[in-house]
PDB file of C-alpha atoms in Angstrom:
ATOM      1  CA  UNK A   1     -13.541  18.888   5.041  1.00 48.00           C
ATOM      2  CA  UNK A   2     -16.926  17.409   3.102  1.00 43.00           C
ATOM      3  CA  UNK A   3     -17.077  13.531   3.610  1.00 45.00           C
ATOM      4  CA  UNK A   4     -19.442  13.400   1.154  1.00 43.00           C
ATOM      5  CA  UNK A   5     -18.656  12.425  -2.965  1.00 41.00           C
ATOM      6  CA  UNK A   6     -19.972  15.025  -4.885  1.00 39.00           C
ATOM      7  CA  UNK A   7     -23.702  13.798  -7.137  1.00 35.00           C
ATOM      8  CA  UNK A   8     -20.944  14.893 -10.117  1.00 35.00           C
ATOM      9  CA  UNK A   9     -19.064  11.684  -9.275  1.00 37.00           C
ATOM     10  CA  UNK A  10     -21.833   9.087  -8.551  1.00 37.00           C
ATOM     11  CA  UNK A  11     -23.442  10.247 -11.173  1.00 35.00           C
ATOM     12  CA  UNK A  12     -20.559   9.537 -13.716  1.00 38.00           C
ATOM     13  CA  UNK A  13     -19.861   6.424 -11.643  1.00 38.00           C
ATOM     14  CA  UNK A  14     -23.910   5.176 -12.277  1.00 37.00           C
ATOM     15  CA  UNK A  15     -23.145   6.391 -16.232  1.00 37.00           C
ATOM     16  CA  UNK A  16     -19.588   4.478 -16.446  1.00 41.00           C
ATOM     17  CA  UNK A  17     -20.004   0.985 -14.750  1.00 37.00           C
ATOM     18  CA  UNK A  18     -17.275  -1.254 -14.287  1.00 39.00           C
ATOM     19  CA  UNK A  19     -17.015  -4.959 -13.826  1.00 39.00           C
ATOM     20  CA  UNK A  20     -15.772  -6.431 -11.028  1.00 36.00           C
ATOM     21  CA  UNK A  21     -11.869  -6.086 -10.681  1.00 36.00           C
ATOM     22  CA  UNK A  22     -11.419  -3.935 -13.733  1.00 38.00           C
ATOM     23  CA  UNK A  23     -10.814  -0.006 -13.875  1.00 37.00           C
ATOM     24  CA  UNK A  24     -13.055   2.201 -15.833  1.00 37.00           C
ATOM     25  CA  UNK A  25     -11.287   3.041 -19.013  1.00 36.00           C
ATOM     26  CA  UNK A  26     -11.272   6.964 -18.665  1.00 37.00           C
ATOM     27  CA  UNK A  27      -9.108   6.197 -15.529  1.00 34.00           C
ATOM     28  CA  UNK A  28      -5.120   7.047 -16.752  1.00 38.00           C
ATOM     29  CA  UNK A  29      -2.603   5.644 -14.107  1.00 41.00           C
ATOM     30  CA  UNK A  30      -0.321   8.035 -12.635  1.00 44.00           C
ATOM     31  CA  UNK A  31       2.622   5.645 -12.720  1.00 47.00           C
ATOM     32  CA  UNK A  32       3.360   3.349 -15.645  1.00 44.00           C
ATOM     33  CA  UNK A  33       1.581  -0.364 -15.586  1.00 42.00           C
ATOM     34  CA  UNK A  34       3.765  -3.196 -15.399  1.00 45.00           C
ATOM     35  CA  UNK A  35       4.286  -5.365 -18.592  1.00 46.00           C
ATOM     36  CA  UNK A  36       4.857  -8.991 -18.264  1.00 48.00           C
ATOM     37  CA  UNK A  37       3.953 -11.726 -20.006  1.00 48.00           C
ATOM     38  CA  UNK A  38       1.513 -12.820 -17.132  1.00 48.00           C
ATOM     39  CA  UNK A  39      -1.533 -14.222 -18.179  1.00 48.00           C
ATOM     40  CA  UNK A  40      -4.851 -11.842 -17.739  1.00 64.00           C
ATOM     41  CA  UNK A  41      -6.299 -15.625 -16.631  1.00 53.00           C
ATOM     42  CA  UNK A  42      -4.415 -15.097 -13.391  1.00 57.00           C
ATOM     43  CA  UNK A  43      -5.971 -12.197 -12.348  1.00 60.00           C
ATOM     44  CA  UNK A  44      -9.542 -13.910 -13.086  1.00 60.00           C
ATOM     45  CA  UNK A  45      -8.789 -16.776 -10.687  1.00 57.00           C
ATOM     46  CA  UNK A  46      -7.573 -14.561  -8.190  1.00 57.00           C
ATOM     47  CA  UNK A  47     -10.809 -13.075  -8.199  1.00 63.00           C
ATOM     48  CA  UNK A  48     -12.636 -15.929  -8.497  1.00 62.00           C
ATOM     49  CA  UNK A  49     -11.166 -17.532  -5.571  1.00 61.00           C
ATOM     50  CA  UNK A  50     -11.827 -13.991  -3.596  1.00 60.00           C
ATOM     51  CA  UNK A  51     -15.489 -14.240  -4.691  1.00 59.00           C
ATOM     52  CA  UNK A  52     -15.299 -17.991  -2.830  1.00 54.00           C
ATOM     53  CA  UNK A  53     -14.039 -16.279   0.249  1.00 56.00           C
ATOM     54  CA  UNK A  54     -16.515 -13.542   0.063  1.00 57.00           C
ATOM     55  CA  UNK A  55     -19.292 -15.878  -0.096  1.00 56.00           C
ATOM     56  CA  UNK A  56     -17.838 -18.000   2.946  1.00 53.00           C
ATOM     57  CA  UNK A  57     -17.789 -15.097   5.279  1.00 58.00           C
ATOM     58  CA  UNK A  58     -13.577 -14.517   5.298  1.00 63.00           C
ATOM     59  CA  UNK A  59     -12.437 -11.533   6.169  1.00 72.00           C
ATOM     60  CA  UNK A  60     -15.739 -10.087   8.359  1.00 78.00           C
ATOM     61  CA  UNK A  61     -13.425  -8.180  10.672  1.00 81.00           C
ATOM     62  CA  UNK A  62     -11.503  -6.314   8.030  1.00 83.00           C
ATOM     63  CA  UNK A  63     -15.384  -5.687   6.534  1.00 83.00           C
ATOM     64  CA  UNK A  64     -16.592  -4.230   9.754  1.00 86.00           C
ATOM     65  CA  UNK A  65     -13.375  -1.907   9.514  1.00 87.00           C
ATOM     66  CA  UNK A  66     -13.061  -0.704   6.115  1.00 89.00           C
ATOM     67  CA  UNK A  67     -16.813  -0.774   5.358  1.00 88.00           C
ATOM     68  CA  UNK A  68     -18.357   2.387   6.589  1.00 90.00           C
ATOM     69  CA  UNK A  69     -15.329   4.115   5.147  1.00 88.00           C
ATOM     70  CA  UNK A  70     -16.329   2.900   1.591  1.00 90.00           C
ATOM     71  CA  UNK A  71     -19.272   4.813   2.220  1.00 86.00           C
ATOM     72  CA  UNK A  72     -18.441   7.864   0.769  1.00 88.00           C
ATOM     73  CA  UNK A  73     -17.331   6.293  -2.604  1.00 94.00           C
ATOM     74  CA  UNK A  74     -13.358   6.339  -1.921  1.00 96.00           C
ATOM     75  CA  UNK A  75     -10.976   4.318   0.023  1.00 96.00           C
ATOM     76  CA  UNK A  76      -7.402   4.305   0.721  1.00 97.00           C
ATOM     77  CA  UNK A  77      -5.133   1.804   0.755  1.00 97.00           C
ATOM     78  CA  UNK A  78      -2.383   2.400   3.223  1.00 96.00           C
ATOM     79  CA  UNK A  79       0.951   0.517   2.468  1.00 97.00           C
ATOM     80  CA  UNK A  80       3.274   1.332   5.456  1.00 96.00           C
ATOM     81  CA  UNK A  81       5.991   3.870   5.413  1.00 95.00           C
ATOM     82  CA  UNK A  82       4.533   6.382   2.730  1.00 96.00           C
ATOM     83  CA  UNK A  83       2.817   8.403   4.933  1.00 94.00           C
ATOM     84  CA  UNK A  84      -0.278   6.700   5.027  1.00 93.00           C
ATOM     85  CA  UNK A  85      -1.508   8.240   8.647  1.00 92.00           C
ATOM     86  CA  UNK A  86      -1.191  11.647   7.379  1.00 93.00           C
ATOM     87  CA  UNK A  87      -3.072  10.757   4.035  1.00 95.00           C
ATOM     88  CA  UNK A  88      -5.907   8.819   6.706  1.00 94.00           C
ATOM     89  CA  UNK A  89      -6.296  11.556   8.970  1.00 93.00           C
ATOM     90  CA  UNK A  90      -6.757  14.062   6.062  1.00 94.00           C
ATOM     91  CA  UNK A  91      -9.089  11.965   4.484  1.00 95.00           C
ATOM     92  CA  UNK A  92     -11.353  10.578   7.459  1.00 93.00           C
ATOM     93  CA  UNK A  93     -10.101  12.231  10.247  1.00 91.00           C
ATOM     94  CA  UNK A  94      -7.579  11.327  13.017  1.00 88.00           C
ATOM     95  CA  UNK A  95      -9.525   8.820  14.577  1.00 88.00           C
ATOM     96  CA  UNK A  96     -10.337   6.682  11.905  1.00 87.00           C
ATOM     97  CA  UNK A  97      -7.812   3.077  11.756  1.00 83.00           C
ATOM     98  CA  UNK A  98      -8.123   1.468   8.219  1.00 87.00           C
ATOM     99  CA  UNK A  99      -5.115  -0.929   9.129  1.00 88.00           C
ATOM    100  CA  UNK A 100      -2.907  -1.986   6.985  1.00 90.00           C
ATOM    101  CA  UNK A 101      -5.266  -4.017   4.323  1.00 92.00           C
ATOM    102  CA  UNK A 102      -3.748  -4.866   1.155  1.00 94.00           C
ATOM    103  CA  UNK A 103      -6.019  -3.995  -2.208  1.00 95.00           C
ATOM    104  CA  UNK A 104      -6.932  -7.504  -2.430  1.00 91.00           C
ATOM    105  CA  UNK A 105      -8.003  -7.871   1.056  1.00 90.00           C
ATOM    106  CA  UNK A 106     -10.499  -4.714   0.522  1.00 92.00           C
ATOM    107  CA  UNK A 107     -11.890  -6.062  -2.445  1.00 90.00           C
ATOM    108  CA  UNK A 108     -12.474  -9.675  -0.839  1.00 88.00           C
ATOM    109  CA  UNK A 109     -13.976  -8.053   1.932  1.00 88.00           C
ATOM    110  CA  UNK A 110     -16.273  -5.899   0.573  1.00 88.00           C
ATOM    111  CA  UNK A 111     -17.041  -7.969  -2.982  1.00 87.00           C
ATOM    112  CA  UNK A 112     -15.500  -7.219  -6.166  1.00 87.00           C
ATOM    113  CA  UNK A 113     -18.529  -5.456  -7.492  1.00 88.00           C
ATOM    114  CA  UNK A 114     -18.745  -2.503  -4.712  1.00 90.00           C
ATOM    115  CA  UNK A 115     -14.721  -2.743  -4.434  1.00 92.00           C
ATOM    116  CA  UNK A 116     -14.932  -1.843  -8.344  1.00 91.00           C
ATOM    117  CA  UNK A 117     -16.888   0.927  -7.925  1.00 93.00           C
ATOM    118  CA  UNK A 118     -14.745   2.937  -5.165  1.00 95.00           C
ATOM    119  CA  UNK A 119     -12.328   5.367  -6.395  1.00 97.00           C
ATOM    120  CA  UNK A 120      -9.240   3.380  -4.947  1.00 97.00           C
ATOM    121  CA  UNK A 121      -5.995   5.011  -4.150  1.00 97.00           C
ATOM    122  CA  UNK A 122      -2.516   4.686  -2.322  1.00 97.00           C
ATOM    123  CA  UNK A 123       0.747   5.860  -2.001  1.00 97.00           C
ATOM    124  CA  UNK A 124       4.349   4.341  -2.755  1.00 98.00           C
ATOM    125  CA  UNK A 125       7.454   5.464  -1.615  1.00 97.00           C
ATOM    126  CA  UNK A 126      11.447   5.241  -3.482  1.00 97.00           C
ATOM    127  CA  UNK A 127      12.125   1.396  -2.050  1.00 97.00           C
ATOM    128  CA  UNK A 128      15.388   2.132  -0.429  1.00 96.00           C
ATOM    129  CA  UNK A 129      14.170   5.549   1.404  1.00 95.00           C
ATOM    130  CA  UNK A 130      11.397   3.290   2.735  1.00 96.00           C
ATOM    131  CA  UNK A 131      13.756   0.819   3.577  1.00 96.00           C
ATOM    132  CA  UNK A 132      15.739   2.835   5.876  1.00 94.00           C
ATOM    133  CA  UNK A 133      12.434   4.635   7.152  1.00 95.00           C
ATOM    134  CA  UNK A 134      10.822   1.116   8.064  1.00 96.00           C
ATOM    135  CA  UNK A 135      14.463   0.217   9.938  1.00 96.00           C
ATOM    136  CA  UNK A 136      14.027   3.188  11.867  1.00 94.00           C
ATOM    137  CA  UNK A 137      10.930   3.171  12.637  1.00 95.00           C
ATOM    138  CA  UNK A 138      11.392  -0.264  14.054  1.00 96.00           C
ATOM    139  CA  UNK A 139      14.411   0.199  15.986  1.00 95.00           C
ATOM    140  CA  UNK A 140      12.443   2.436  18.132  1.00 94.00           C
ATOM    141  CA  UNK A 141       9.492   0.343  18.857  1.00 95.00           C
ATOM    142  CA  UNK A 142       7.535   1.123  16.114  1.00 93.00           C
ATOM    143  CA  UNK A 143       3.632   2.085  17.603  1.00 91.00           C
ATOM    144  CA  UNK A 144       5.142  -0.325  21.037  1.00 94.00           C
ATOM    145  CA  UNK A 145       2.756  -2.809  20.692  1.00 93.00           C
ATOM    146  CA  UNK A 146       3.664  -6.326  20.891  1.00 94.00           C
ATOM    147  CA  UNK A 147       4.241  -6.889  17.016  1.00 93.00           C
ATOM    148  CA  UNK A 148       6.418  -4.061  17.087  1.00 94.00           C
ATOM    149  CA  UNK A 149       8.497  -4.809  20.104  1.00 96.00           C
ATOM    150  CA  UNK A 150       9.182  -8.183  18.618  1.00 96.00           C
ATOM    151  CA  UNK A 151      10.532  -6.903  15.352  1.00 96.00           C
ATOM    152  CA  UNK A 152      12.566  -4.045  17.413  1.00 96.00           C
ATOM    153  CA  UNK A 153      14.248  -6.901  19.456  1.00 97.00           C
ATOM    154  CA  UNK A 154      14.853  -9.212  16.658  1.00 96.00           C
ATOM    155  CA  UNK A 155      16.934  -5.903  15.145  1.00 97.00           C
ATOM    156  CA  UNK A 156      18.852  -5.215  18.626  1.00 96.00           C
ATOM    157  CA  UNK A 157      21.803  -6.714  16.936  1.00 96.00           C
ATOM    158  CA  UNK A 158      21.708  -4.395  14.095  1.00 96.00           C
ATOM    159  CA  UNK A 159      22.828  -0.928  15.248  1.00 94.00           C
ATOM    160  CA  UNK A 160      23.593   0.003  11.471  1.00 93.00           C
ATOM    161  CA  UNK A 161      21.749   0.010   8.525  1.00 93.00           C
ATOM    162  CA  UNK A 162      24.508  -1.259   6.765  1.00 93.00           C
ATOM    163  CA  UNK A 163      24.880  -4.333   9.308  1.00 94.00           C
ATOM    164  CA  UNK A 164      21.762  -4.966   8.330  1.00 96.00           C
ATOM    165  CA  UNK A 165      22.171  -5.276   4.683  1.00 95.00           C
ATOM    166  CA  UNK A 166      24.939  -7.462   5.004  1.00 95.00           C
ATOM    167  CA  UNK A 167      23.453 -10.065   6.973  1.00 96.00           C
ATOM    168  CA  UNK A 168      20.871 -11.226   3.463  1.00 92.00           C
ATOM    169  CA  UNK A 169      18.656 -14.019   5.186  1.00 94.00           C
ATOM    170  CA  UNK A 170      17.660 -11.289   7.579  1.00 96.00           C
ATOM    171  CA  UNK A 171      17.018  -8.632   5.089  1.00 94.00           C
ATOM    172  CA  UNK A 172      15.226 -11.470   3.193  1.00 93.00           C
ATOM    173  CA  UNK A 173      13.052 -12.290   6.298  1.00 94.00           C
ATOM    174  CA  UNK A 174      12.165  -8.887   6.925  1.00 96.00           C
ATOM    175  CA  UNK A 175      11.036  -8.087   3.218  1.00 95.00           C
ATOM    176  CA  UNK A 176       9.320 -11.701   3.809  1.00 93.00           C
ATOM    177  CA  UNK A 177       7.529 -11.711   6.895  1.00 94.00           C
ATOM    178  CA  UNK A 178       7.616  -7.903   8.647  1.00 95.00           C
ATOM    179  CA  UNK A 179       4.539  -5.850   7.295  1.00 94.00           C
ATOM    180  CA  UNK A 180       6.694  -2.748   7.224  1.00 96.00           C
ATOM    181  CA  UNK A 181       9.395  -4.302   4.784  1.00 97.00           C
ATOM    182  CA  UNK A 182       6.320  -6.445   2.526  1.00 97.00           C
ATOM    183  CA  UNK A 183       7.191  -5.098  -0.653  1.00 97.00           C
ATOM    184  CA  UNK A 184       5.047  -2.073  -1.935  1.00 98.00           C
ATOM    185  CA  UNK A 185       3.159  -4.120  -4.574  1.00 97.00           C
ATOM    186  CA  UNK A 186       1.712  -6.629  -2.170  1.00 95.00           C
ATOM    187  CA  UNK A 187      -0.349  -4.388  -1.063  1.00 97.00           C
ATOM    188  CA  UNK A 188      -1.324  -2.331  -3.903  1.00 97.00           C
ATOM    189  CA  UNK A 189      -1.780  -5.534  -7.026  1.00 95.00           C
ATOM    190  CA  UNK A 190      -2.952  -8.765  -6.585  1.00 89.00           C
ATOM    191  CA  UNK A 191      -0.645 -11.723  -6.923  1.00 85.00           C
ATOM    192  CA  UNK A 192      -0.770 -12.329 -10.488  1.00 84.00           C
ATOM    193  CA  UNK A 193       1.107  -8.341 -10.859  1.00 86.00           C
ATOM    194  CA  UNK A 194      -2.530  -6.256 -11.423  1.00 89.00           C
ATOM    195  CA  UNK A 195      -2.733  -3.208 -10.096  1.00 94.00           C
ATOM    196  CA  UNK A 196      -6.071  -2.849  -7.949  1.00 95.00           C
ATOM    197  CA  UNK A 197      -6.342   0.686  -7.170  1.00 97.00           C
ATOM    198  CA  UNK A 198      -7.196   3.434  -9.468  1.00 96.00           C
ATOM    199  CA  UNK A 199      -5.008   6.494  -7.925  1.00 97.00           C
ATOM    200  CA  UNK A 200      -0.874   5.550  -7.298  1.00 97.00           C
ATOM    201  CA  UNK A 201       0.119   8.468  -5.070  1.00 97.00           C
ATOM    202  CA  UNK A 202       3.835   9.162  -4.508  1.00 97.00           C
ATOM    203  CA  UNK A 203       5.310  10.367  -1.438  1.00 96.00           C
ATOM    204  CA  UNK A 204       8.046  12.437  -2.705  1.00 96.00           C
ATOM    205  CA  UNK A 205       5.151  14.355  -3.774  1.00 96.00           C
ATOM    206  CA  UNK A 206       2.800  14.337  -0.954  1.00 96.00           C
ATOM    207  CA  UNK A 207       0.692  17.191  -0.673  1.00 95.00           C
ATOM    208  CA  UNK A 208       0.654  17.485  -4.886  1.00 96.00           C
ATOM    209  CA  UNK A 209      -0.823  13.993  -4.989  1.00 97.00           C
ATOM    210  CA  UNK A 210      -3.300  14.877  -2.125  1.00 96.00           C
ATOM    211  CA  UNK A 211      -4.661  17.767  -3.868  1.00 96.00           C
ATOM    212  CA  UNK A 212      -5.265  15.976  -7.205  1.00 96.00           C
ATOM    213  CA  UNK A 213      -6.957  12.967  -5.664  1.00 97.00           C
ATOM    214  CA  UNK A 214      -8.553  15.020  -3.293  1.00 96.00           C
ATOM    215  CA  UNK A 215     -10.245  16.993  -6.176  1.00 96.00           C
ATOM    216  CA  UNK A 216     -10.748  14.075  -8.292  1.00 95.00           C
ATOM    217  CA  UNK A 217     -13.267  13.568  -5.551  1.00 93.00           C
ATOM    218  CA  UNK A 218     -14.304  16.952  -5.030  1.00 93.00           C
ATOM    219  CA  UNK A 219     -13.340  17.374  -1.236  1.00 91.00           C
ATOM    220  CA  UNK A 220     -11.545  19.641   0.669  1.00 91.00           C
ATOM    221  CA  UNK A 221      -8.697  17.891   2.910  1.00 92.00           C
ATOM    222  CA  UNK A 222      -5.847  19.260   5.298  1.00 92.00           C
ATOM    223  CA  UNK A 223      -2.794  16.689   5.150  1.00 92.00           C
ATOM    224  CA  UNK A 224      -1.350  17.025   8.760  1.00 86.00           C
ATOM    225  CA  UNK A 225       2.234  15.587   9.845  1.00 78.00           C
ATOM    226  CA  UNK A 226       1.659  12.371  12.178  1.00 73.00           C
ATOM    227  CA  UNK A 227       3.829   9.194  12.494  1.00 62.00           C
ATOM    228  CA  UNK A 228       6.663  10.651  11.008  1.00 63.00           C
ATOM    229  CA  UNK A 229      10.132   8.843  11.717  1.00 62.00           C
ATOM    230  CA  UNK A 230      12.996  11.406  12.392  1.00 54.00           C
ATOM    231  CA  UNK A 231      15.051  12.181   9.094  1.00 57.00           C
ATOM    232  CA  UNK A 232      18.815  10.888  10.071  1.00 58.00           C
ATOM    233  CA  UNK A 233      19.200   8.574   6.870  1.00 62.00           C
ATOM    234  CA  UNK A 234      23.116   7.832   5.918  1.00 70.00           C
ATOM    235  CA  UNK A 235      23.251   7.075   2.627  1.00 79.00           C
ATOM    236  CA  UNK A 236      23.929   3.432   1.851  1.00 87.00           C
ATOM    237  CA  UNK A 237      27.384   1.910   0.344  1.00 89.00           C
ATOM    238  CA  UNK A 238      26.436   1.068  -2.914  1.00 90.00           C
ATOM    239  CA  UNK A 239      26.964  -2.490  -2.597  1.00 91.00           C
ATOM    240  CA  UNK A 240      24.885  -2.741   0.372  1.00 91.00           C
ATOM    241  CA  UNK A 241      22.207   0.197  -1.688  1.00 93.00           C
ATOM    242  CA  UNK A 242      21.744  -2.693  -4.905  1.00 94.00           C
ATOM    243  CA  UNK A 243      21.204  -4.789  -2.429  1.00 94.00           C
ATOM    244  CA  UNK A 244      18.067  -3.420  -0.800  1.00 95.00           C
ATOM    245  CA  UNK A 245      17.325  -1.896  -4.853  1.00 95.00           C
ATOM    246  CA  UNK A 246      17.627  -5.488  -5.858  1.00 95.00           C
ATOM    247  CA  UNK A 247      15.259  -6.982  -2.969  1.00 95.00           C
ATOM    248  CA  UNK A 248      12.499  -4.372  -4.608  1.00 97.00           C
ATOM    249  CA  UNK A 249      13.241  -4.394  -8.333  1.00 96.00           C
ATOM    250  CA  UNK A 250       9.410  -5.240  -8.489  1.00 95.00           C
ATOM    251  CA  UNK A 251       8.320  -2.180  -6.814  1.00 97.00           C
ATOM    252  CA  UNK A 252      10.978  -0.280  -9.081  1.00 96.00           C
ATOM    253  CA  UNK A 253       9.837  -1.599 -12.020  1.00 94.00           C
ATOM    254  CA  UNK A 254       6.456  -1.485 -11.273  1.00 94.00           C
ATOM    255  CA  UNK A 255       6.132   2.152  -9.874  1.00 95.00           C
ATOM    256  CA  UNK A 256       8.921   3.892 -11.816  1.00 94.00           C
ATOM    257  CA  UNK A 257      11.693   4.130  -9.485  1.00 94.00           C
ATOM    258  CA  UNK A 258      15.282   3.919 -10.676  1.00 82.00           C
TER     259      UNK A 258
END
């Protein structure tokens, strides 16, 4: 695997420049943008009050993390549950931890201005297929640290995915306050609905979406298998199914899920 970006890239990167926050415009999302009626003066304040925290010296640990990463022009952002540790480890190796950093995080970190020039990318997932992978996942521990183990005993009384859907100020908690059930967007757009990475990966098409951003950048990668939950999910009751789909109608809308 090269770690390098290719002089191809900078070069067309040093030819194309961006402002800070916006994507060039010969980037073409690979899922459809979200139309609202929200006010582009939104997004400026956002990053406005980013470039505050920037300059007050927020966010130095996630800097120190994410920074030499940056280096080689690209950075992923890894929203839980969409195989983000497989995407990591075939872009930076197995021993590299970016965390769990939203978009907006990243870019405060690191400044607008270099954020703006990275070729940005992550990966989203069907809502309700994360849903039961991030129940799962939890149920068993999770990575058995202490954030984990807190979550898994706080769904002890939930042997059922469908118990769980029932009970709505839990589900509502989770998708609330549990970093594996934050919804997609949260991490990928910053508050005001903007998307803030260039590259929207899916994971029902993993290894497609690997090759085509890992030739945007002109590297070699080899996307390995690691964190996976195992694959017993029972489909939901449909009631208790448009209830989870309803809890992420953003995402849905947002990233073209039905």
């Amino acid at each position: 695997m090269s770690g390098s970006t290719p002089r191809s890239l900078r070069s067309q990167q040093a030819a194309e420049p961006a402002r800070p926050g916006e994507v060039p415009a010969t980037w073409s999302p690979a899922v459809p943008a979200r139309r609202t009626g929200l006010r582009p003066l939104r997004s400026l304040d956002h990053l406005a009050r980013d470039l505050v925290a920037l300059r007050r010296g927020r966010d130095r640990a996630i800097r120190r993390r994410i920074a030499p990463h940056a280096a080689d022009g690209y950075l992923l952002i890894h929203v839980p549950k969409t195989a983000g540790t497989s995407v990591s480890a075939a872009f930076y190796g197995p021993e590299v931890f970016l965390g769990h950093t939203t978009a907006r995080m990243a870019r405060r970190a690191i400044g607008p201005w270099p954020y703006s020039r990275l070729l940005t990318f992550g990966f989203v997932r069907d809502p309700v297929s994360r849903f039961h992978s991030s129940y799962r996942y939890l149920r068993a521990g999770g990575a058995q640290n202490r954030y984990d183990l807190k979550w898994r005993d706080a769904l002890a009384p939930y042997p059922t995915l469908e118990r769980l859907v029932a009970d709505e100020g839990m589900i509502r908690e989770l998708h609330q306050h549990q970093l594996h059930f934050h919804p997609q967007h949260r991490f990928l757009c910053d508050p005001a609905g903007r998307l803030l990475v260039r590259e929207v990966g899916r994971f029902e098409r993993l290894g497609d979406d690997v090759e085509r951003i890992a030739g945007l950048l002109g590297v070699e990668v080899d996307l390995p298998r690691l964190n996976t939950t195992a694959a017993d999910e029972v489909p939901l009751a449909r009631t208790a199914r448009d209830r989870v789909r309803d809890l992420y109608a953003r995402d849905r809308a947002l990233f073209g899920y039905e």
